[in-house]
Coordinates of C-alpha atoms (C1' of nucleotides) in Angstrom, one line a residue:
Chain W
M1 CA 101.7 83.0 80.7
T2 CA 105.4 83.7 80.7
Q3 CA 105.0 85.6 84.0
K4 CA 104.8 84.1 87.4
L5 CA 101.7 85.1 89.3
F6 CA 101.8 84.9 93.1
L7 CA 98.7 85.1 95.2
Y8 CA 98.0 84.9 98.9
N9 CA 96.3 81.6 99.7
S10 CA 94.2 82.0 102.8
Y11 CA 94.4 78.3 103.3
T12 CA 98.2 78.2 103.8
R13 CA 98.4 81.8 104.8
E14 CA 101.2 82.3 102.4
K15 CA 101.8 83.9 99.0
E16 CA 102.1 81.1 96.5
E17 CA 102.9 80.8 92.9
F18 CA 99.8 80.2 91.0
K19 CA 99.9 76.9 89.0
P20 CA 96.7 75.9 87.2
I21 CA 95.4 72.4 87.2
T22 CA 95.0 72.4 83.5
P23 CA 97.7 74.5 81.7
G24 CA 96.2 77.6 80.2
H25 CA 92.9 77.3 82.0
V26 CA 91.6 78.6 85.3
G27 CA 88.5 77.5 87.2
L28 CA 87.4 80.4 89.4
Y29 CA 84.5 80.2 91.8
V30 CA 83.2 83.2 93.8
C31 CA 80.4 83.2 96.3
G32 CA 77.6 85.3 94.9
P33 CA 74.9 87.2 96.6
T34 CA 71.9 86.0 98.6
V35 CA 69.2 87.7 96.7
S36 CA 66.8 88.3 99.5
G37 CA 67.6 92.0 99.6
E38 CA 69.3 94.9 97.9
S39 CA 73.0 94.8 97.4
H40 CA 75.0 97.3 99.4
L41 CA 78.5 98.9 99.2
G42 CA 80.0 96.0 101.1
H43 CA 78.9 93.6 98.5
A44 CA 80.6 95.7 95.8
R45 CA 84.0 94.8 97.1
P46 CA 84.3 91.0 96.3
Y47 CA 82.7 91.4 92.9
I48 CA 85.0 94.2 91.9
T49 CA 88.0 92.5 93.4
F50 CA 87.3 89.2 91.7
D51 CA 86.3 90.9 88.5
V52 CA 89.9 92.3 88.4
V53 CA 91.3 88.9 89.2
N54 CA 89.3 87.4 86.3
R55 CA 90.4 90.2 84.0
Y56 CA 94.0 89.9 84.9
L57 CA 94.0 86.1 84.5
Q58 CA 92.6 86.6 81.1
H59 CA 95.2 89.3 80.4
L60 CA 97.9 86.7 81.3
G61 CA 96.4 84.5 78.6
Y62 CA 94.4 82.1 80.7
K63 CA 91.0 80.9 79.6
V64 CA 89.0 81.5 82.7
R65 CA 85.8 79.8 83.6
Y66 CA 84.3 82.1 86.2
V67 CA 81.4 80.8 88.2
R68 CA 79.5 83.0 90.5
N69 CA 76.4 81.7 92.1
I70 CA 73.1 83.3 93.1
T71 CA 71.8 82.1 96.4
D72 CA 68.1 82.1 96.0
A73 CA 67.0 79.4 98.3
G74 CA 67.0 78.6 101.9
H75 CA 67.3 80.9 104.9
F76 CA 65.3 83.9 104.1
E77 CA 63.8 85.9 106.9
E78 CA 62.6 89.1 105.2
E79 CA 59.6 90.4 103.3
G80 CA 58.3 87.2 101.8
R81 CA 58.2 85.2 105.0
E82 CA 57.2 88.0 107.3
A83 CA 54.0 88.6 105.3
E84 CA 53.3 85.0 105.4
D85 CA 53.4 84.9 109.2
K86 CA 51.2 88.0 109.6
V87 CA 48.7 86.5 107.3
A88 CA 46.0 89.1 107.1
A89 CA 43.9 88.5 104.0
K90 CA 45.1 91.8 102.5
A91 CA 48.7 91.0 103.2
Q92 CA 48.1 87.8 101.5
L93 CA 47.1 89.6 98.4
E94 CA 50.1 92.0 98.5
R95 CA 52.6 89.5 99.5
M96 CA 55.4 88.6 97.2
E97 CA 56.0 85.1 95.9
P98 CA 59.5 84.1 97.0
M99 CA 60.6 83.7 93.4
E100 CA 59.2 87.2 92.7
L101 CA 61.4 88.6 95.4
V102 CA 64.4 86.7 94.3
H103 CA 63.9 87.8 90.7
K104 CA 63.6 91.4 91.7
Y105 CA 66.8 91.4 93.7
T106 CA 68.7 89.4 91.2
N107 CA 67.8 92.0 88.6
L108 CA 68.9 94.8 90.9
F109 CA 72.2 93.0 91.5
H110 CA 72.8 92.6 87.8
W111 CA 72.1 96.3 87.4
G112 CA 74.7 97.1 90.0
M113 CA 77.3 94.8 88.4
R114 CA 76.8 96.4 85.0
L115 CA 77.2 99.9 86.4
F116 CA 80.5 98.8 88.0
N117 CA 81.5 97.4 84.6
N118 CA 82.1 94.0 86.0
L119 CA 82.4 91.3 83.4
D120 CA 79.7 88.7 83.5
P121 CA 80.7 85.4 85.0
S122 CA 80.9 82.5 82.6
I123 CA 78.2 80.7 84.5
E124 CA 75.9 82.1 87.1
P125 CA 74.1 79.1 88.6
T126 CA 71.3 79.4 91.1
A127 CA 70.8 77.3 94.2
T128 CA 67.2 76.5 93.3
G129 CA 68.3 75.3 89.9
H130 CA 70.6 72.7 91.5
I131 CA 68.5 71.0 94.1
I132 CA 69.1 67.6 92.5
E133 CA 72.8 68.0 92.5
Q134 CA 72.7 69.1 96.1
I135 CA 70.6 66.1 97.1
D136 CA 73.0 63.8 95.3
M137 CA 75.9 65.2 97.1
I138 CA 74.2 64.9 100.5
R139 CA 73.6 61.2 99.6
K140 CA 77.2 60.6 98.9
I141 CA 78.2 62.1 102.2
M142 CA 75.6 60.0 104.0
D143 CA 76.8 56.9 102.2
K144 CA 80.3 57.5 103.4
G145 CA 79.0 57.8 106.9
Y146 CA 79.7 61.5 107.6
A147 CA 76.1 62.7 107.8
Y148 CA 73.0 61.6 109.7
E149 CA 69.4 62.2 109.4
V150 CA 67.2 63.5 112.2
N151 CA 63.5 64.3 111.8
G152 CA 63.8 65.0 108.1
S153 CA 66.9 67.1 108.4
V154 CA 70.4 66.0 107.6
Y155 CA 73.5 67.1 109.4
F156 CA 77.2 66.8 108.7
D157 CA 79.1 65.1 111.4
V158 CA 81.9 67.5 112.0
K159 CA 83.5 65.7 115.0
K160 CA 83.9 62.5 112.9
Y161 CA 85.3 64.5 110.1
A162 CA 87.8 66.4 112.3
A163 CA 89.1 63.1 113.5
G164 CA 90.6 62.3 110.1
Y165 CA 90.9 65.6 108.3
P166 CA 92.2 69.1 109.2
Y167 CA 89.0 70.7 110.1
G168 CA 89.4 74.4 110.9
K169 CA 92.6 74.9 109.0
L170 CA 91.2 77.5 106.7
S171 CA 89.5 79.6 109.3
G172 CA 92.1 79.0 112.1
R173 CA 89.5 77.3 114.2
I174 CA 90.0 74.7 116.8
L175 CA 87.3 72.1 117.2
E176 CA 87.5 72.0 121.0
D177 CA 87.0 75.7 121.2
L178 CA 84.0 75.6 119.0
M179 CA 82.5 72.8 121.1
E180 CA 82.8 75.0 124.2
T181 CA 81.3 78.2 122.9
T182 CA 77.6 78.3 123.8
R183 CA 75.1 79.4 121.2
E184 CA 71.4 78.9 121.1
L185 CA 70.8 77.8 117.5
D186 CA 67.8 76.5 115.7
G187 CA 67.7 72.7 115.7
Q188 CA 70.5 72.5 118.2
E189 CA 68.9 69.6 120.1
E190 CA 68.7 67.5 117.0
K191 CA 72.4 67.5 116.3
K192 CA 74.9 65.1 117.8
N193 CA 77.2 68.0 118.3
K194 CA 76.6 71.7 118.2
V195 CA 79.4 72.1 115.6
D196 CA 77.5 70.0 113.1
F197 CA 75.9 71.9 110.3
A198 CA 72.8 71.3 108.2
L199 CA 73.1 69.7 104.8
W200 CA 69.3 69.6 104.4
K201 CA 66.6 71.2 106.6
S202 CA 63.2 69.8 107.0
A203 CA 60.7 72.6 106.1
P204 CA 58.2 73.7 108.7
P205 CA 54.7 73.9 107.3
E206 CA 54.7 77.7 106.8
H207 CA 57.9 77.6 104.8
I208 CA 57.2 78.3 101.1
M209 CA 60.4 77.3 99.5
R210 CA 60.4 73.5 99.8
W211 CA 61.4 70.6 97.7
N212 CA 61.0 66.8 97.9
S213 CA 63.9 64.8 99.0
P214 CA 64.7 61.3 100.3
W215 CA 64.2 62.8 103.8
G216 CA 60.9 64.5 103.2
E217 CA 60.1 68.1 102.1
G218 CA 62.6 70.6 102.9
F219 CA 65.3 72.9 101.6
P220 CA 69.1 72.6 101.3
G221 CA 71.6 73.8 103.9
W222 CA 73.5 77.0 103.1
H223 CA 76.9 75.5 102.4
I224 CA 76.0 72.6 100.2
E225 CA 75.0 74.8 97.2
C226 CA 78.4 76.1 96.6
S227 CA 80.0 72.7 96.9
A228 CA 77.5 71.1 94.5
M229 CA 77.6 73.9 91.9
S230 CA 81.4 74.3 91.9
R231 CA 81.7 70.6 91.5
K232 CA 79.3 70.5 88.6
Y233 CA 80.9 73.3 86.6
L234 CA 84.5 73.3 87.7
G235 CA 85.1 69.8 88.8
E236 CA 86.0 68.0 92.0
T237 CA 89.1 70.1 92.4
F238 CA 89.4 73.5 90.9
D239 CA 91.9 76.4 91.0
I240 CA 90.6 79.4 92.9
H241 CA 87.7 80.0 95.3
G242 CA 87.0 83.5 96.3
G243 CA 84.7 85.3 98.7
G244 CA 84.5 87.7 101.6
M245 CA 86.6 87.1 104.7
D246 CA 83.4 86.8 106.7
L247 CA 82.6 83.6 104.8
Q248 CA 85.7 81.8 105.9
F249 CA 83.9 80.4 108.8
P250 CA 81.6 78.6 108.8
H251 CA 80.8 78.7 105.1
H252 CA 84.1 77.9 103.4
E253 CA 85.3 75.6 106.1
S254 CA 82.1 73.6 105.7
E255 CA 82.5 73.6 101.9
I256 CA 85.9 72.0 102.3
A257 CA 84.6 69.4 104.7
Q258 CA 81.6 68.4 102.5
S259 CA 83.5 68.2 99.3
T260 CA 86.5 66.4 100.9
I261 CA 84.1 63.6 102.0
A262 CA 82.0 63.5 98.9
H263 CA 85.0 63.5 96.5
D264 CA 87.8 62.1 98.6
H265 CA 90.0 65.1 98.2
A266 CA 90.0 68.8 98.9
P267 CA 88.0 70.9 96.5
V268 CA 90.2 74.0 96.1
N269 CA 93.9 74.8 95.5
Y270 CA 93.8 78.5 96.3
W271 CA 91.5 80.3 98.6
M272 CA 91.2 84.0 98.2
H273 CA 89.4 86.3 100.7
N274 CA 88.8 90.0 100.4
N275 CA 88.6 92.1 103.5
M276 CA 85.6 94.1 104.6
I277 CA 84.4 97.6 103.9
T278 CA 83.9 99.4 107.2
I279 CA 82.0 102.6 108.1
N280 CA 83.3 104.4 111.2
G281 CA 85.5 101.5 111.8
K282 CA 82.7 99.0 111.9
K283 CA 82.0 96.4 109.3
M284 CA 79.2 97.4 107.0
G285 CA 76.6 94.8 107.3
K286 CA 72.9 94.1 107.8
S287 CA 73.3 93.1 111.4
Y288 CA 75.1 96.4 112.2
N289 CA 72.4 98.4 110.5
N290 CA 74.9 100.6 108.8
V291 CA 74.6 99.6 105.2
I292 CA 74.5 101.9 102.2
K293 CA 72.7 100.3 99.4
L294 CA 74.0 100.6 95.9
T295 CA 70.8 102.5 94.8
E296 CA 71.4 104.9 97.6
L297 CA 75.1 105.3 96.9
F298 CA 74.5 106.1 93.2
S299 CA 71.7 108.5 94.0
G300 CA 73.1 110.1 97.1
N301 CA 69.8 109.3 98.8
H302 CA 71.0 108.4 102.2
P303 CA 71.4 110.5 105.4
I304 CA 75.2 110.1 105.6
L305 CA 75.9 110.7 102.0
E306 CA 76.9 114.2 101.1
Q307 CA 76.5 113.5 97.4
P308 CA 75.9 110.7 94.9
Y309 CA 78.9 108.7 93.9
H310 CA 79.4 107.4 90.4
P311 CA 79.9 103.6 90.2
M312 CA 83.3 104.2 88.5
V313 CA 84.3 106.4 91.4
V314 CA 83.3 103.6 93.8
R315 CA 85.2 101.1 91.7
F316 CA 88.3 103.3 91.7
Y317 CA 88.0 103.8 95.5
I318 CA 87.9 100.1 96.1
L319 CA 90.8 99.3 93.8
Q320 CA 93.0 102.0 95.3
T321 CA 93.3 99.8 98.4
H322 CA 94.7 96.3 98.4
Y323 CA 91.9 93.8 98.6
R324 CA 93.1 92.2 101.8
S325 CA 93.0 95.4 103.8
T326 CA 89.9 96.9 105.4
L327 CA 88.6 99.9 103.6
D328 CA 86.9 102.6 105.6
F329 CA 84.0 104.5 104.0
S330 CA 83.7 108.2 104.3
N331 CA 82.5 111.0 102.1
E332 CA 85.9 112.6 102.2
A333 CA 87.5 109.4 100.9
L334 CA 85.0 109.0 98.1
Q335 CA 85.3 112.6 97.2
A336 CA 89.1 112.3 97.0
S337 CA 88.6 109.2 94.8
E338 CA 86.3 111.1 92.5
K339 CA 88.9 113.8 91.9
A340 CA 91.7 111.3 91.5
F341 CA 89.7 109.2 89.2
R342 CA 88.8 112.1 86.9
R343 CA 92.4 113.1 86.8
L344 CA 93.5 109.6 85.9
W345 CA 90.8 109.1 83.3
E346 CA 91.4 112.4 81.6
A347 CA 95.1 111.7 81.3
H348 CA 94.3 108.4 79.9
E349 CA 91.9 109.8 77.3
L350 CA 94.4 112.5 76.5
L351 CA 97.2 110.0 76.0
Q352 CA 95.3 107.9 73.6
K353 CA 94.8 110.9 71.4
L354 CA 98.4 112.2 71.6
E355 CA 100.7 111.5 68.8
R356 CA 104.5 111.5 68.8
N357 CA 106.3 112.4 65.6
G358 CA 109.8 112.9 64.5
D359 CA 113.0 111.0 65.5
A360 CA 112.4 107.8 67.3
D361 CA 115.1 108.4 69.9
A362 CA 114.5 109.9 73.3
T363 CA 115.9 113.4 74.0
D364 CA 115.6 112.9 77.7
K365 CA 117.1 109.5 78.5
E366 CA 116.5 109.8 82.2
L367 CA 112.8 110.5 81.8
D368 CA 112.5 107.8 79.2
A369 CA 114.1 105.2 81.6
K370 CA 111.6 106.3 84.3
V371 CA 108.6 105.9 82.1
V372 CA 109.8 102.5 81.0
A373 CA 110.3 101.4 84.6
F374 CA 106.9 102.6 85.7
C375 CA 105.2 100.7 82.9
K376 CA 107.1 97.5 83.4
E377 CA 106.4 97.5 87.1
L378 CA 102.7 97.3 86.5
D379 CA 102.8 93.6 85.8
D380 CA 105.1 93.0 88.7
F381 CA 102.6 94.6 91.0
M382 CA 99.7 92.6 89.7
N383 CA 101.7 89.4 89.9
D384 CA 102.3 90.1 93.5
D385 CA 98.9 89.2 94.8
F386 CA 96.9 91.6 92.6
N387 CA 98.3 94.9 94.1
T388 CA 96.0 97.3 92.3
A389 CA 96.9 100.0 94.8
K390 CA 100.5 100.0 93.5
V391 CA 99.3 99.8 89.9
I392 CA 97.2 103.0 90.4
A393 CA 100.1 104.7 92.1
N394 CA 102.4 104.1 89.2
L395 CA 99.8 105.2 86.7
F396 CA 99.6 108.5 88.6
E397 CA 103.4 108.8 88.3
L398 CA 102.9 108.9 84.6
V399 CA 100.0 111.4 84.6
P400 CA 102.3 114.5 84.9
V401 CA 104.3 113.2 82.0
I402 CA 101.2 113.0 79.8
N403 CA 99.9 116.3 80.9
S404 CA 103.2 118.0 80.4
I405 CA 103.5 116.7 76.8
K406 CA 100.0 117.9 76.1
A407 CA 100.7 121.3 77.7
G408 CA 104.0 121.6 75.8
H409 CA 106.1 121.7 78.9
I410 CA 108.0 118.8 77.5
S411 CA 108.2 117.4 74.1
A412 CA 106.7 114.1 73.2
A413 CA 110.2 113.4 71.8
A414 CA 111.6 113.5 75.3
I415 CA 110.7 109.8 75.5
S416 CA 111.4 107.5 72.6
A417 CA 108.8 106.4 70.1
D418 CA 108.9 102.9 71.7
T419 CA 108.4 104.2 75.2
F420 CA 105.6 106.5 74.1
G421 CA 103.9 103.5 72.5
M422 CA 104.5 101.4 75.5
M423 CA 103.0 103.9 77.8
K424 CA 99.9 104.2 75.5
I425 CA 99.4 100.5 75.5
A426 CA 100.0 100.3 79.3
F427 CA 97.3 102.8 80.0
K428 CA 94.8 101.3 77.7
T429 CA 95.5 97.8 79.0
Y430 CA 95.6 98.7 82.7
V431 CA 93.0 101.4 83.0
E432 CA 90.4 99.8 80.7
D433 CA 91.1 96.1 80.4
I434 CA 92.5 95.2 83.8
L435 CA 91.1 97.7 86.2
G436 CA 88.0 97.8 84.2
M437 CA 87.4 101.6 84.3
Q438 CA 85.3 103.6 81.9
G439 CA 84.4 107.2 81.6
L440 CA 82.1 109.0 83.8
Q441 CA 79.6 110.2 81.2
M442 CA 77.6 107.1 80.3
Q443 CA 74.8 108.9 78.6
Q444 CA 76.1 109.6 75.2
D445 CA 73.3 111.9 74.0
S446 CA 76.0 114.3 72.8
G447 CA 74.3 115.0 69.4
K448 CA 72.0 117.9 70.2
L449 CA 73.6 118.9 73.4
D450 CA 76.9 119.1 71.7
R451 CA 75.6 121.5 69.1
V452 CA 73.9 123.7 71.6
L453 CA 77.1 123.9 73.6
S454 CA 79.2 124.5 70.5
L455 CA 77.0 127.5 69.8
L456 CA 77.5 128.9 73.3
I457 CA 81.2 128.3 73.1
E458 CA 81.3 130.2 69.8
I459 CA 79.4 133.2 71.2
R460 CA 81.7 133.2 74.2
K461 CA 84.7 133.1 71.9
D462 CA 83.5 136.2 70.0
A463 CA 82.9 138.0 73.3
K464 CA 86.4 137.2 74.4
V465 CA 87.8 138.6 71.1
R466 CA 85.9 141.8 71.8
K467 CA 87.3 141.7 75.4
D468 CA 83.7 141.5 76.6
F469 CA 84.6 139.4 79.6
A470 CA 81.3 140.1 81.3
T471 CA 79.5 138.1 78.6
S472 CA 82.1 135.4 78.4
D473 CA 82.2 134.9 82.1
Q474 CA 78.5 134.9 82.3
I475 CA 78.3 132.1 79.8
R476 CA 80.9 130.1 81.6
N477 CA 79.4 130.7 85.1
K478 CA 75.8 129.9 84.1
L479 CA 76.9 126.7 82.4
A480 CA 78.9 125.8 85.5
E481 CA 75.7 126.2 87.5
A482 CA 74.0 123.9 85.1
G483 CA 76.8 121.4 85.6
V484 CA 78.7 122.0 82.4
M485 CA 82.3 123.0 83.0
L486 CA 84.1 124.9 80.3
K487 CA 87.9 124.7 80.0
D488 CA 90.0 127.0 78.0
E489 CA 92.8 124.9 76.6
K490 CA 96.3 126.2 75.9
D491 CA 95.8 126.0 72.1
G492 CA 92.7 128.2 72.2
T493 CA 90.1 125.5 71.9
V494 CA 87.4 125.1 74.5
T495 CA 86.4 121.7 75.9
Y496 CA 83.6 120.9 78.3
T497 CA 82.8 118.2 80.8
I498 CA 79.3 117.5 82.1
E499 CA 79.0 116.7 85.8
Chain F
rG1 C1' 86.1 84.2 126.9
rG2 C1' 88.7 81.8 122.4
rU3 C1' 91.1 82.6 117.5
rC4 C1' 93.0 86.1 114.0
rG5 C1' 94.2 90.9 112.3
rC6 C1' 95.1 96.1 112.5
rG7 C1' 97.1 101.0 114.6
rU8 C1' 101.4 104.9 108.7
rA9 C1' 101.6 112.4 108.0
rG10 C1' 95.2 117.0 108.2
rC11 C1' 92.3 112.8 105.6
rC12 C1' 92.3 108.1 102.5
rG13 C1' 95.7 104.6 101.9
rA14 C1' 100.7 101.4 99.6
rG15 C1' 104.9 99.3 101.6
rU16 C1' 107.4 96.1 105.3
rG17 C1' 115.1 95.4 107.7
rG18 C1' 118.9 100.5 104.7
rC19 C1' 116.5 103.3 98.8
rU20 C1' 111.1 110.3 100.4
rA21 C1' 104.5 104.9 97.3
rG22 C1' 100.3 107.3 95.5
rG23 C1' 95.7 110.2 96.0
rC24 C1' 92.9 114.2 98.4
rA25 C1' 93.5 118.6 101.2
rC26 C1' 96.8 122.8 102.3
rA27 C1' 100.8 126.6 101.0
rG28 C1' 104.0 129.1 97.4
rG29 C1' 105.1 129.7 92.2
rU30 C1' 104.4 129.3 86.5
rC31 C1' 100.8 129.7 82.7
rU32 C1' 96.0 132.5 81.8
rG33 C1' 92.0 138.7 80.6
rC34 C1' 90.1 136.1 84.9
rA35 C1' 88.8 131.2 86.5
rA36 C1' 89.4 126.1 86.2
rA37 C1' 92.7 122.7 84.7
rA38 C1' 97.7 121.6 84.0
rC39 C1' 102.9 122.0 85.5
rC40 C1' 106.9 123.0 89.3
rU41 C1' 108.0 123.4 94.6
rG42 C1' 106.9 122.7 99.8
rC43 C1' 104.3 119.8 103.8
rU44 C1' 108.8 113.5 105.4
rA45 C1' 104.7 109.9 109.0
rC46 C1' 104.8 105.0 110.7
rA47 C1' 100.3 104.0 118.7
rG48 C1' 103.7 103.8 123.3
rC49 C1' 107.8 101.4 125.9
rG50 C1' 111.7 98.0 125.8
rG51 C1' 114.8 94.4 122.9
rU52 C1' 117.6 92.2 118.4
rU53 C1' 120.7 94.6 114.6
rC54 C1' 126.0 98.5 112.0
rG55 C1' 120.9 100.0 110.8
rA56 C1' 113.5 99.0 112.4
rA57 C1' 107.9 102.0 110.6
rU58 C1' 109.4 97.0 108.9
rC59 C1' 111.8 91.4 113.3
rC60 C1' 110.8 90.0 118.8
rG61 C1' 108.4 91.1 123.7
rC62 C1' 105.2 93.9 126.7
rU63 C1' 101.5 97.9 127.1
rC64 C1' 97.5 100.8 125.2
rG65 C1' 93.7 101.5 121.4
rC66 C1' 90.6 99.4 117.4
rG67 C1' 88.3 95.7 114.6
rA68 C1' 86.9 90.8 112.4
rC69 C1' 85.3 85.8 113.2
rC70 C1' 83.3 82.3 116.8
rU71 C1' 75.4 83.3 114.7
rC72 C1' 73.0 85.2 109.0
rC73 C1' 76.7 88.2 106.7
rA74 C1' 80.6 90.1 100.8

RNA sequence: GGUCGCGUAGCCGAGUGGCUAGGCACAGGUCUGCAAAACCUGCUACAGCGGUUCGAAUCCGCUCGCGACCUCCA
């Protein structure tokens, strides 16, 4: 922790030096998914972004408690409920239990996270598992006079809160403006003011997810879960709260209000928000009907996808852009990322295998200095609000150096032994540990396949010695058709990559 | 309508007062039986119009275009 980390705090709208509440420790809370449906490409962004944040904080030596919730209660409107309304006897039989649905999509979410090589959070609490904590918190807020009950529902009194606290600061909202905008919302008539939000909702008879509470059967409001769970696992005030920009209002603004009243002080020191993934310039989202689900992305099974995209390619594509910029989806962009990622990864693997012998001094001082500079800058870039785009750019600056050493265009001795070692460690640390990349071939069934390919490579070699290029080309071309690319290396060996 | 943000080369995207980011594509070259890969070289942009400044893509103003949030949303 000798380095100073600066991050952009959405709350103050400034880059600030990060100072943890407890030295050496970081409490990080990130809004997790609502598991009422399949995760899509848009969801990938925050979880990859904050995975890197988590990884980097650990790299700096912090002990991170990373809490990411699963929202499995409340406002569902999809399959489960629809079946319930339609109610035919047959539908009744086929209908999914809410928990069944939640379980299915939670598993699918985990599957996606694993493929992205996201580290597991330290704690992944569910909203349904913390009903008691939520009720307790609502009680506290009521006791302090900032919430009121109507017909079994409890609402937070925003106007009262705004009179004494900076409501709207996080999202740049002005209470008067909000009061003016007209919206027809559920339960509007019950509220004192339309800006009030629900802490607890009374459940209509057909609502399956319901719990007992001091106010009757119902379910928790959307915002209270994050406040209750972050409080439980990270304390009344914690370091970093992350999430998508679209959650700034009303979700995060409400979290601040609730927690501030319940605990007498603001809950979070640093708010971080990632920007959206767009498609044709429009935000990817359920309401726009333009989502590409993760399952579709990885399989290529979607009308606008020209091909499947590997999770690592998607990860690379996301990290190539700074997290606070929008990122526009296109096949072209993903395909460019795929090529770039392969190039970077191959150079990385190559470098780890390369050795440098002989005199420890550099024969090319200028190059040596450049390499040192590129490596050292990596930390600076991360310390400047997690600029993974710049990190990747610098790694690419080093790729030709690595490849040139391998190809013999330059000697490894051009750079000093120290510099060589530094570069090796920098790649390993950054590519694998911090950016969290891994190779494209996940299925390591190499054994038999490798022997078969080795045989073919041997036959081809013989053919080449006999100058029987028809045979050698046939082997290479047919294998290429099957997705196995052969590469004649400089030193006469042959390597292959499987698509 | 309100609030906020963005407009960078063929495409994707960093940067943000002086120092050609990077990737992909494209063109030429080296290497190679050929190919692929790799390496070298080239392609030098910041929506428009004003202003501030010795100097602006970067600061300020206006105009045009786009988007996000204001409702569930990562």
